[in-house]
């Protein structure tokens, strides 16, 4: 077989150059800059900087606000991931069974996908609004005095609900296509082998969905950690101080509102390490994963 | 082992298509029945109604002494082998075979014993801990068989189980399945579009066409006395020759020559198997051979006879050349069909 290749040595490098320079300028350079700034204390007025070693990191660990955010981030990520995955799976299983009007039903479930996170946040604000939000009134029926932006738990609750709602369609689409790629005859064989529908689901359907579910797990964790920024920003806008926020949002708040560039850089570095760990974990799992044919 | 009775079983799909027209027949205990017909004729639909994978539109289905129309597939005491094997890709061979038993609250050591027995029977011992993706097509087929036999069902259902295998393996598995069924004595319904499979495996053949049953009979009956021109041309390779003939004065004639005595009047379709036309220098009939197909053990002569094309099958030691040839006809091997309806007369 003839090897396909470039006859001019420098051509491939030239073709890669635009992509490489974008990555370099917009990803590596800021990342390197953040790592560097995390070891310095910046003058609030932009006049010079002082090397402080690991002090930015140690003060992070001592900051109760930071630890509170970290704790909230863990709980928030767990809740958003677990809820959006399980609800999407439930909806996908139901939608998969629908024969009549299946298309309408699916479109109906998917349109949220097209909503941008800040818009989702605004819609959430309207629904939970203090003076005329229908959800607030609904909670009021049960004696729950819902106070968005005032009560820590209520605000966290709204953030989780909006984030889950926004992420549902993606998970739904993947789960549904995962379900539909399971051969019909395999399900029929299970129908003959096992009379219990839930037994069939956990023994046959779910294991065959596992690769999809794992992929979505990573996507959802990343989403909850990073992509919920727009939603959180919309919900807490005005007074971030008393409200729950994720670590990513705190980077922004401390760096740009609090003008603590060194501390905020240290926070970014912590997040970078977290992403790195997640990526390594994902690659490990993907390598180990069984490939079905 | 169970008797299966279909009473005017009919299937209309939600889109209004009638895939199976009302069908009635009884499958005896331990019988091996083959449903055969061209693709799209409704064989799978019929089988899937028996399995419970498809709703029955009308009629009754009885397995053993129960009407099972509304019984779940898992409760019909059946086992099914699918065309693409339908193995559980994430389970080992052992788990695949044992899964149906596990759900029937059978003790673990009993399951292990049964799985081992089935694996012995099917030469799968060395593969019990492999996943289906690590097996060859033939081995997967055996696992699918194993999954069916461990259950000791009262009815086996097969939907074209061999069509994904290569020709050699198909012949081998055909014999294995048949032998296994004989040994276990389980009533079986086997769907195929391959008439050779039907002929070689069946106790009785049900020939279907366009959602309708054309004929039910033993392989010999179906082959030698086809109930319609459809059956005549579907069963046998090469198929039965179907010739336009004219009946007058109690004789059936082709090209003005009397072929056989036959009561009636007017046009009929005359069926002759290619091997019932015998090369004979003293034969009464003259054909014109245009092409010779060499098949080793025998040869197929393509010829014209009074303006109609025919095929003649001759043994390898018969000398044959293109051009004019004299033949005789086994007059007791003829079939006559209504020229309009194609039904046997
Ligand atoms: N779910 C369905 N809806 C409508 N028509 C169907 C459906 N399944 C099968 N058919 C039609 O019914 C006929 C018989 O199908 P099938 O039983 O699968 O044929 P076979 O197994 O003999 O090839 C075919 O014409 C097929 O197109
Ligand atoms: Mg079929």
Tab-separated table of N, CA and C and ligand atoms in Angstrom, chain B residues 13 15 17 19 38-45, ligand 1:
chain	number	residue	atom	x	y	z
B	13	UNK	N	-50.756	-5.665	11.173
B	13	UNK	CA	-49.887	-4.686	11.827
B	13	UNK	C	-50.619	-3.361	11.986
B	15	UNK	N	-50.137	-0.575	10.963
B	15	UNK	CA	-50.283	0.224	9.741
B	15	UNK	C	-51.322	-0.363	8.784
B	17	UNK	N	-51.363	-3.472	7.557
B	17	UNK	CA	-50.885	-4.538	6.682
B	17	UNK	C	-51.186	-5.916	7.281
B	19	UNK	N	-50.141	-9.242	7.650
B	19	UNK	CA	-48.920	-10.026	7.414
B	19	UNK	C	-49.191	-11.521	7.444
B	38	UNK	N	-40.681	-17.344	0.768
B	38	UNK	CA	-39.782	-16.248	0.396
B	38	UNK	C	-39.773	-15.168	1.470
B	39	UNK	N	-38.772	-14.316	1.454
B	39	UNK	CA	-38.690	-13.321	2.525
B	39	UNK	C	-39.854	-12.334	2.403
B	40	UNK	N	-40.400	-11.951	3.536
B	40	UNK	CA	-41.543	-11.055	3.552
B	40	UNK	C	-42.895	-11.754	3.513
B	41	UNK	N	-42.895	-13.101	3.570
B	41	UNK	CA	-44.173	-13.806	3.416
B	41	UNK	C	-44.906	-13.961	4.747
B	42	UNK	N	-44.283	-13.538	5.848
B	42	UNK	CA	-44.978	-13.603	7.127
B	42	UNK	C	-44.529	-14.715	8.060
B	43	UNK	N	-43.436	-15.389	7.732
B	43	UNK	CA	-42.955	-16.486	8.584
B	43	UNK	C	-42.579	-15.996	9.968
B	44	UNK	N	-41.753	-14.936	9.994
B	44	UNK	CA	-41.298	-14.441	11.302
B	44	UNK	C	-42.476	-13.929	12.114
B	45	UNK	N	-43.397	-13.269	11.445
B	45	UNK	CA	-44.570	-12.756	12.146
B	45	UNK	C	-45.326	-13.898	12.817
C	1	LIG	N1	-43.972	-3.912	12.519
C	1	LIG	C1	-44.428	-4.042	11.265
C	1	LIG	N2	-45.316	-3.155	10.757
C	1	LIG	C2	-45.785	-3.286	9.504
C	1	LIG	N3	-45.447	-4.263	8.668
C	1	LIG	C3	-44.566	-5.186	9.116
C	1	LIG	C4	-44.009	-5.122	10.418
C	1	LIG	N4	-43.169	-6.168	10.580
C	1	LIG	C5	-43.193	-6.835	9.411
C	1	LIG	N5	-44.030	-6.262	8.528
C	1	LIG	C6	-44.338	-6.725	7.180
C	1	LIG	O1	-44.962	-7.970	7.269
C	1	LIG	C7	-44.508	-8.836	6.248
C	1	LIG	C8	-44.015	-10.119	6.839
C	1	LIG	O2	-42.866	-9.864	7.585
C	1	LIG	P1	-42.048	-11.059	8.230
C	1	LIG	O3	-42.964	-11.881	9.044
C	1	LIG	O4	-40.882	-10.485	8.914
C	1	LIG	O5	-41.579	-11.857	6.934
C	1	LIG	P2	-40.563	-13.055	6.787
C	1	LIG	O6	-40.065	-13.437	8.126
C	1	LIG	O7	-41.321	-14.139	6.123
C	1	LIG	O8	-39.467	-12.558	5.898
C	1	LIG	C9	-43.445	-8.076	5.467
C	1	LIG	O9	-44.042	-7.598	4.287
C	1	LIG	C10	-43.065	-6.959	6.374
C	1	LIG	O10	-42.725	-5.825	5.627
